mmCIF file of C-alpha atoms and ligand atoms in Angstrom:
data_model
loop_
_atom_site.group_PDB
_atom_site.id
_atom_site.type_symbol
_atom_site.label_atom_id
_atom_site.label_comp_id
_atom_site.label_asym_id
_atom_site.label_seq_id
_atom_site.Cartn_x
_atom_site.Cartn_y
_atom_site.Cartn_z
ATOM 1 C CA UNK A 1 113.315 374.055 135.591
ATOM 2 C CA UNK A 2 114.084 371.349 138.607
ATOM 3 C CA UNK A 3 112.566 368.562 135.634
ATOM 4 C CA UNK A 4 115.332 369.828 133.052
ATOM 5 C CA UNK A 5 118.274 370.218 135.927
ATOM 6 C CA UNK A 6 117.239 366.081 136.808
ATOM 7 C CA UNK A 7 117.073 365.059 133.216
ATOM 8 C CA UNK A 8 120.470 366.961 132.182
ATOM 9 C CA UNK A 9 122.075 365.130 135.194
ATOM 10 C CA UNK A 10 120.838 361.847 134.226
ATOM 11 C CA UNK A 11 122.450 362.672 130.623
ATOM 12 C CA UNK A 12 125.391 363.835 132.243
ATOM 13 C CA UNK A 13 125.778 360.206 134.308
ATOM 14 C CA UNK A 14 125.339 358.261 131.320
ATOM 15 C CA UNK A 15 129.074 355.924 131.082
ATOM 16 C CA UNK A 16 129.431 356.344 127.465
ATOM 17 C CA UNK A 17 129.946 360.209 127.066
ATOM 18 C CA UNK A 18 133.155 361.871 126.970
ATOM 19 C CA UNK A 19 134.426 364.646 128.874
ATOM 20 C CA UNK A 20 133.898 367.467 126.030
ATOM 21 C CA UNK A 21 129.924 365.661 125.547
ATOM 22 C CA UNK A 22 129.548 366.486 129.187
ATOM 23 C CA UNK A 23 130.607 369.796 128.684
ATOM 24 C CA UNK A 24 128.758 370.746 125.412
ATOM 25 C CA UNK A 25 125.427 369.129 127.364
ATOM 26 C CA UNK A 26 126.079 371.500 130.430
ATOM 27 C CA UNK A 27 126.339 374.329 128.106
ATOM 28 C CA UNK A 28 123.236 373.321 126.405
ATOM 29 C CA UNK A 29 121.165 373.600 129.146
ATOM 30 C CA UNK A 30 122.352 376.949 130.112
ATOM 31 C CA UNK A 31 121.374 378.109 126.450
ATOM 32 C CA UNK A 32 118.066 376.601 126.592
ATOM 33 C CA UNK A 33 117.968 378.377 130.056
ATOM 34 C CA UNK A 34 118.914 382.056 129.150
ATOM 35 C CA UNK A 35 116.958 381.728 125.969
ATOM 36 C CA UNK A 36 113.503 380.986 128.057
ATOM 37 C CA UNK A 37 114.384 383.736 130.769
ATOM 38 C CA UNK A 38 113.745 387.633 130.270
ATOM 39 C CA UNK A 39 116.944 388.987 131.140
ATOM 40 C CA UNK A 40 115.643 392.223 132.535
ATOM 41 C CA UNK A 41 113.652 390.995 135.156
ATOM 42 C CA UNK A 42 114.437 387.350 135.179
ATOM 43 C CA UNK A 43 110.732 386.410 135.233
ATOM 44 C CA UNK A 44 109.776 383.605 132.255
ATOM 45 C CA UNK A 45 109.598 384.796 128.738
ATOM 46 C CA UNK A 46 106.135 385.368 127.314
ATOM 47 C CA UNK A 47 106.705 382.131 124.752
ATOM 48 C CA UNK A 48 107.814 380.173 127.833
ATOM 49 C CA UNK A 49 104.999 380.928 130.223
ATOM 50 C CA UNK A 50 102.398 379.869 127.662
ATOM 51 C CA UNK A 51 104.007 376.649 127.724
ATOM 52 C CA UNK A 52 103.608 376.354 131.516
ATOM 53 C CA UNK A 53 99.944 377.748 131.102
ATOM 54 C CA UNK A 54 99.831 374.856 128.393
ATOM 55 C CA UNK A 55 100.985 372.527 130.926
ATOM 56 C CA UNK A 56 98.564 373.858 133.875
ATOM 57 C CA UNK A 57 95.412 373.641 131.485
ATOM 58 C CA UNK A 58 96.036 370.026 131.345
ATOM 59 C CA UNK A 59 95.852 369.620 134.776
ATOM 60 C CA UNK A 60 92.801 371.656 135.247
ATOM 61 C CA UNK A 61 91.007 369.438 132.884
ATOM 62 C CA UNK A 62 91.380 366.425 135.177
ATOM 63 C CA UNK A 63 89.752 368.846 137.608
ATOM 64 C CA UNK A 64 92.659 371.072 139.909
ATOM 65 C CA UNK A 65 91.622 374.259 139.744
ATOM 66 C CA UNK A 66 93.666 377.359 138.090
ATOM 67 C CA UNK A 67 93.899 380.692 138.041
ATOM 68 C CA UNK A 68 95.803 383.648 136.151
ATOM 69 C CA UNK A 69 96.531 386.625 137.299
ATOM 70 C CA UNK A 70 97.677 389.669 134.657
ATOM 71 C CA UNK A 71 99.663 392.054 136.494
ATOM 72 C CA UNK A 72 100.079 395.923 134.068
ATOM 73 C CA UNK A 73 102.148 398.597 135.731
ATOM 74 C CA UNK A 74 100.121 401.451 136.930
ATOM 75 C CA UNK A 75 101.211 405.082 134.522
ATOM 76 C CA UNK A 76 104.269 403.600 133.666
ATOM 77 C CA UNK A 77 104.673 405.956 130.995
ATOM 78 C CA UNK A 78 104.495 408.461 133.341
ATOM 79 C CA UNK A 79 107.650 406.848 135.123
ATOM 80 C CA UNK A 80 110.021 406.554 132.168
ATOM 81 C CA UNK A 81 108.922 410.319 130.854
ATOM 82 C CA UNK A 82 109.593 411.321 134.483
ATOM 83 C CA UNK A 83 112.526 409.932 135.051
ATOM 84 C CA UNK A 84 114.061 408.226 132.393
ATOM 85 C CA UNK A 85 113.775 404.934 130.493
ATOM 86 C CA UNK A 86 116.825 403.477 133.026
ATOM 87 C CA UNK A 87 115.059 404.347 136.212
ATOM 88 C CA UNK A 88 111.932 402.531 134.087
ATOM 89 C CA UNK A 89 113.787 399.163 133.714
ATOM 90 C CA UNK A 90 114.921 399.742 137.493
ATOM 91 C CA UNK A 91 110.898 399.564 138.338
ATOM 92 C CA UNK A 92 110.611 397.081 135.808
ATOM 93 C CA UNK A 93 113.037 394.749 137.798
ATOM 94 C CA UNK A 94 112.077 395.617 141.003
ATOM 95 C CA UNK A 95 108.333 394.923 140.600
ATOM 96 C CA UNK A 96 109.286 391.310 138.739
ATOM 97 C CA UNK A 97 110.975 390.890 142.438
ATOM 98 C CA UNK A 98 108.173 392.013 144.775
ATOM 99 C CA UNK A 99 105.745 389.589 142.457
ATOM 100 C CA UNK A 100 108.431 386.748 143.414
ATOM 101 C CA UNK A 101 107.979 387.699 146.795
ATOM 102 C CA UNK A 102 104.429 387.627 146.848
ATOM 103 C CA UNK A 103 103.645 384.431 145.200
ATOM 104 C CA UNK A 104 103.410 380.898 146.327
ATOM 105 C CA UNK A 105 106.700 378.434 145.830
ATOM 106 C CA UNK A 106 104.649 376.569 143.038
ATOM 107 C CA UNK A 107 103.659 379.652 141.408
ATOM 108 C CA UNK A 108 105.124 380.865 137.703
ATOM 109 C CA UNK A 109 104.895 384.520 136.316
ATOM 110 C CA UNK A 110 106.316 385.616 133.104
ATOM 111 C CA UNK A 111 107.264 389.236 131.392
ATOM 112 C CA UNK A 112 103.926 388.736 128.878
ATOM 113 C CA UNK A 113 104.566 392.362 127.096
ATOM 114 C CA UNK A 114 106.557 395.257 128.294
ATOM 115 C CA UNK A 115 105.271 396.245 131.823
ATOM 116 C CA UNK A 116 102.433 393.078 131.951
ATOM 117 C CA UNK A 117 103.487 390.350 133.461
ATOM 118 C CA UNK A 118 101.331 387.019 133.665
ATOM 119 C CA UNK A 119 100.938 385.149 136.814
ATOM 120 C CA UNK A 120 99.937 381.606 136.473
ATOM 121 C CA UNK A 121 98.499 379.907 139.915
ATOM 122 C CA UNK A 122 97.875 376.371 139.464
ATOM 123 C CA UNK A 123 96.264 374.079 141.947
ATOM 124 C CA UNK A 124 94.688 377.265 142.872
ATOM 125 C CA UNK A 125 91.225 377.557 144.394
ATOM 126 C CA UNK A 126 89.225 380.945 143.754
ATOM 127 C CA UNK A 127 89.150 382.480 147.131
ATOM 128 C CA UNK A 128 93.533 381.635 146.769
ATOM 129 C CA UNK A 129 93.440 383.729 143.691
ATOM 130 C CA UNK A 130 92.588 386.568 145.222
ATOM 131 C CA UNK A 131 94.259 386.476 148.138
ATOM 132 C CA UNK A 132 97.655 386.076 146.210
ATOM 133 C CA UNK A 133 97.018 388.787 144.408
ATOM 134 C CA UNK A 134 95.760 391.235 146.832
ATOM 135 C CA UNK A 135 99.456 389.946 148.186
ATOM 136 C CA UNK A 136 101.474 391.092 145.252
ATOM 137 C CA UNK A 137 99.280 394.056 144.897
ATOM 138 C CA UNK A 138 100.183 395.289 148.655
ATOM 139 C CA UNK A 139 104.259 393.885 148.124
ATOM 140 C CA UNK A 140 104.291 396.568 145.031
ATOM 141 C CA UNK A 141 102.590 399.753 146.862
ATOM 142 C CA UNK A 142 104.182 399.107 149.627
ATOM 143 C CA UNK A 143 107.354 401.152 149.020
ATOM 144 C CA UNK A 144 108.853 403.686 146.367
ATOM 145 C CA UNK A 145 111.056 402.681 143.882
ATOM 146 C CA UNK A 146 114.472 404.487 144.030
ATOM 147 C CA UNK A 147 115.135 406.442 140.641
ATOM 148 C CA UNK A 148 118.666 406.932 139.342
ATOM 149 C CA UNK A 149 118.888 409.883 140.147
ATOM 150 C CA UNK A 150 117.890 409.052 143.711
ATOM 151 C CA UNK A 151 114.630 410.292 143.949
ATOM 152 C CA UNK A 152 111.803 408.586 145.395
ATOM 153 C CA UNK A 153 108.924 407.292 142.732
ATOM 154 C CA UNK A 154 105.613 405.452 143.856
ATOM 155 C CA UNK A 155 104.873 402.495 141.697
ATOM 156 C CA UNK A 156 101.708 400.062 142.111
ATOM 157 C CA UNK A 157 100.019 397.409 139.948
ATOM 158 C CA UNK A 158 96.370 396.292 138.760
ATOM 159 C CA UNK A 159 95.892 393.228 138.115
ATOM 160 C CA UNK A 160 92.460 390.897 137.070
ATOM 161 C CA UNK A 161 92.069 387.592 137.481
ATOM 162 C CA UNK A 162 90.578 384.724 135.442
ATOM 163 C CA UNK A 163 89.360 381.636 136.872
ATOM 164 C CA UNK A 164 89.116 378.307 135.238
ATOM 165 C CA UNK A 165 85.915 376.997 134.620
ATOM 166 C CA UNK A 166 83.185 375.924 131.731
ATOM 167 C CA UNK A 167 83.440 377.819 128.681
ATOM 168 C CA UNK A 168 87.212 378.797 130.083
ATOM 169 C CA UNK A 169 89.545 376.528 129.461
ATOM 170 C CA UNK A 170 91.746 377.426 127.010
ATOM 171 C CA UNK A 171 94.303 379.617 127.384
ATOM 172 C CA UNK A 172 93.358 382.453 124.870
ATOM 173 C CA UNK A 173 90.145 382.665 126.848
ATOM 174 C CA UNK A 174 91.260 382.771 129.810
ATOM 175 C CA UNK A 175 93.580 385.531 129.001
ATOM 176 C CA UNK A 176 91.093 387.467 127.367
ATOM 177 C CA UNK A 177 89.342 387.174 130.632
ATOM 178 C CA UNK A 178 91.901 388.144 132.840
ATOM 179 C CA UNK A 179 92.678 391.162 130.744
ATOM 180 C CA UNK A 180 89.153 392.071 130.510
ATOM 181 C CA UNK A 181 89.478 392.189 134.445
ATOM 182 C CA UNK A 182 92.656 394.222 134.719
ATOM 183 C CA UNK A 183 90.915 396.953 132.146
ATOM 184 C CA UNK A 184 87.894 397.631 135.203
ATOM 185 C CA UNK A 185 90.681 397.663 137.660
ATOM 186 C CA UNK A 186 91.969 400.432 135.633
ATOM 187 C CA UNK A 187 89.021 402.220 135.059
ATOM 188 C CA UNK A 188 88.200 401.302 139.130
ATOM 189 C CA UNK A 189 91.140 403.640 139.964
ATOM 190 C CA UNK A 190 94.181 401.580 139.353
ATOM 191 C CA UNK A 191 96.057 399.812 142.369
ATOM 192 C CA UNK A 192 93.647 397.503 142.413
ATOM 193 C CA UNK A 193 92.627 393.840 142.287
ATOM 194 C CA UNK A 194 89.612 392.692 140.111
ATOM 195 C CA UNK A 195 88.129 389.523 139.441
ATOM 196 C CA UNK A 196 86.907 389.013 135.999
ATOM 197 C CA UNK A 197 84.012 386.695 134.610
ATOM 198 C CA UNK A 198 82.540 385.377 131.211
ATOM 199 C CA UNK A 199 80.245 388.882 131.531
ATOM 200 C CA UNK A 200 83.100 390.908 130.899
ATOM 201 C CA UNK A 201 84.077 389.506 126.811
ATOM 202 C CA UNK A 202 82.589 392.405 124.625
HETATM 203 P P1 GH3 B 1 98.264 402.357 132.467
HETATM 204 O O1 GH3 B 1 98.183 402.727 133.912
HETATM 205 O O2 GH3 B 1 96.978 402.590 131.786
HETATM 206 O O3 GH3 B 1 98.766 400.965 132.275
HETATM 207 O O4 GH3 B 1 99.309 403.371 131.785
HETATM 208 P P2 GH3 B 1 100.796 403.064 131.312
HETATM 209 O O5 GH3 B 1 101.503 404.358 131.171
HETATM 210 O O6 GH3 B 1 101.434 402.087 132.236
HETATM 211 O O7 GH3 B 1 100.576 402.321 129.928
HETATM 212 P P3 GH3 B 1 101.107 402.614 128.487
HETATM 213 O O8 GH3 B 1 100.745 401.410 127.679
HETATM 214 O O9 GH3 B 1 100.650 403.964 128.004
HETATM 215 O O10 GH3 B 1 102.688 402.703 128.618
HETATM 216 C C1 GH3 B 1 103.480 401.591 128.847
HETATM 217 C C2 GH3 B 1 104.903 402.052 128.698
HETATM 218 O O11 GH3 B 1 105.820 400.998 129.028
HETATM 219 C C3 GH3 B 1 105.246 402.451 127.293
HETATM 220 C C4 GH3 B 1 106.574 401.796 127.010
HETATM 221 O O12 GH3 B 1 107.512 402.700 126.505
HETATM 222 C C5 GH3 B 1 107.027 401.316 128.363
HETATM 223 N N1 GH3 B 1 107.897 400.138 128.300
HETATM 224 C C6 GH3 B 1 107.637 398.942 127.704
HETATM 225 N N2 GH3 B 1 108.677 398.112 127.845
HETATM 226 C C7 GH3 B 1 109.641 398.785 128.534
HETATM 227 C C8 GH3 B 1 110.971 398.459 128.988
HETATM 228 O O13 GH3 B 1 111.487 397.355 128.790
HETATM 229 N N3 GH3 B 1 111.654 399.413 129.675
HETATM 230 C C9 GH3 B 1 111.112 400.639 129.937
HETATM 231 N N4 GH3 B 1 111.837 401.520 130.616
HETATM 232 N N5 GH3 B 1 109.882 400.979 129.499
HETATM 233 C C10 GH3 B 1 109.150 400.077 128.811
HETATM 234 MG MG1 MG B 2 100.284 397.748 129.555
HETATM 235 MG MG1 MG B 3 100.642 400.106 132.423
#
């Protein structure tokens, strides 16, 4: 986002534009911008943080390591049927926030599906990986969610990992991995951070 505010500036200094060019390139960029963002919980779209997974896998091939993280809300069915599909996007929202809160400057996490969100950790060494997310894990139990109506609800988070590596560097796989992961933190007992592995693809 910083690249695409520095190149729309540069546009914007260039002599031979008019006041109304300036203008329609401002507005531009905030279209390009709302269109990439998921307005509920301002995290990246799931089209958008491909891309930056895209970008990261690059880098990882010339040998920093990465990581990626998929975070799926713990009975969040149970939530909405509980207390109604507004106090759901309220949880929705709030855990998009306590994931911001948890991860590292550099970091980028979109809204993958409706309560998954992917985490993507670049320049990220193994032991990191964990660490962050035992972070965000904690940041999300750590205390209720007002509902609408004012009551109190508990929400937490599982979330599996997938490290870069041989025979994992494409993005599909890597997903596949990381999802693989969050299904044994599931079955583990939910609230809980696993670390998945080439062993776990059926
Ligand atoms: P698990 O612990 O196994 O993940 O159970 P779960 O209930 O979280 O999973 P399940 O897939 O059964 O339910 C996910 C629910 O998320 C179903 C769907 O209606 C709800 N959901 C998806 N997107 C949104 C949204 O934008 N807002 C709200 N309020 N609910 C949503
Ligand atoms: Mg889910
Ligand atoms: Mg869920």
């Amino acid at each position: 986002m910083r690249d695409l505010a520095a190149l729309v500036e540069a546009e914007l200094q260039r002599e031979e534009l008019n006041d109304s060019q300036r203008k329609w390139l401002l507005e531009r960029d905030e279209l390009v911008k709302k269109a990439s963002i998921d307005s509920l919980t301002r995290a990246w779209n799931r089209g958008e943080i491909m891309q930056l997974l895209d970008v990261e896998l690059a880098r990882a091939k010339r040998g920093t390591p990465l990581s990626v993280a998929m975070i799926d809300i713990d009975k969040f069915k149970v939530v909405n049927d509980t207390h109604g599909h507004q106090t759901g996007d309220r949880v929705l929202a709030e855990v998009a926030e306590r994931i911001r809160g948890a991860v590292r400057d550099f970091d980028v996490f979109g809204r993958y599906g409706g309560e998954e969100f992917l985490v993507v950790l670049g320049n990220c060494p193994d032991g990191v990986a964990a660490d962050v997310c035992e972070r965000i894990r904690a940041n999300v139990a750590a205390t209720p969610v007002t509902a609408v109506g004012g009551a109190e609800v508990a929400v937490s988070v599982s979330i599996g990992i997938a490290q870069y590596g041989p025979q994992l560097d494409t993005a599909e796989n890597l997903v596949a991995i990381a999802d693989a992961a969050l299904y044994r933190a599931k079955d583990g007992g939910r609230n809980r951070v696993e670390v998945g592995a080439l062993s776990d693809l059926p």
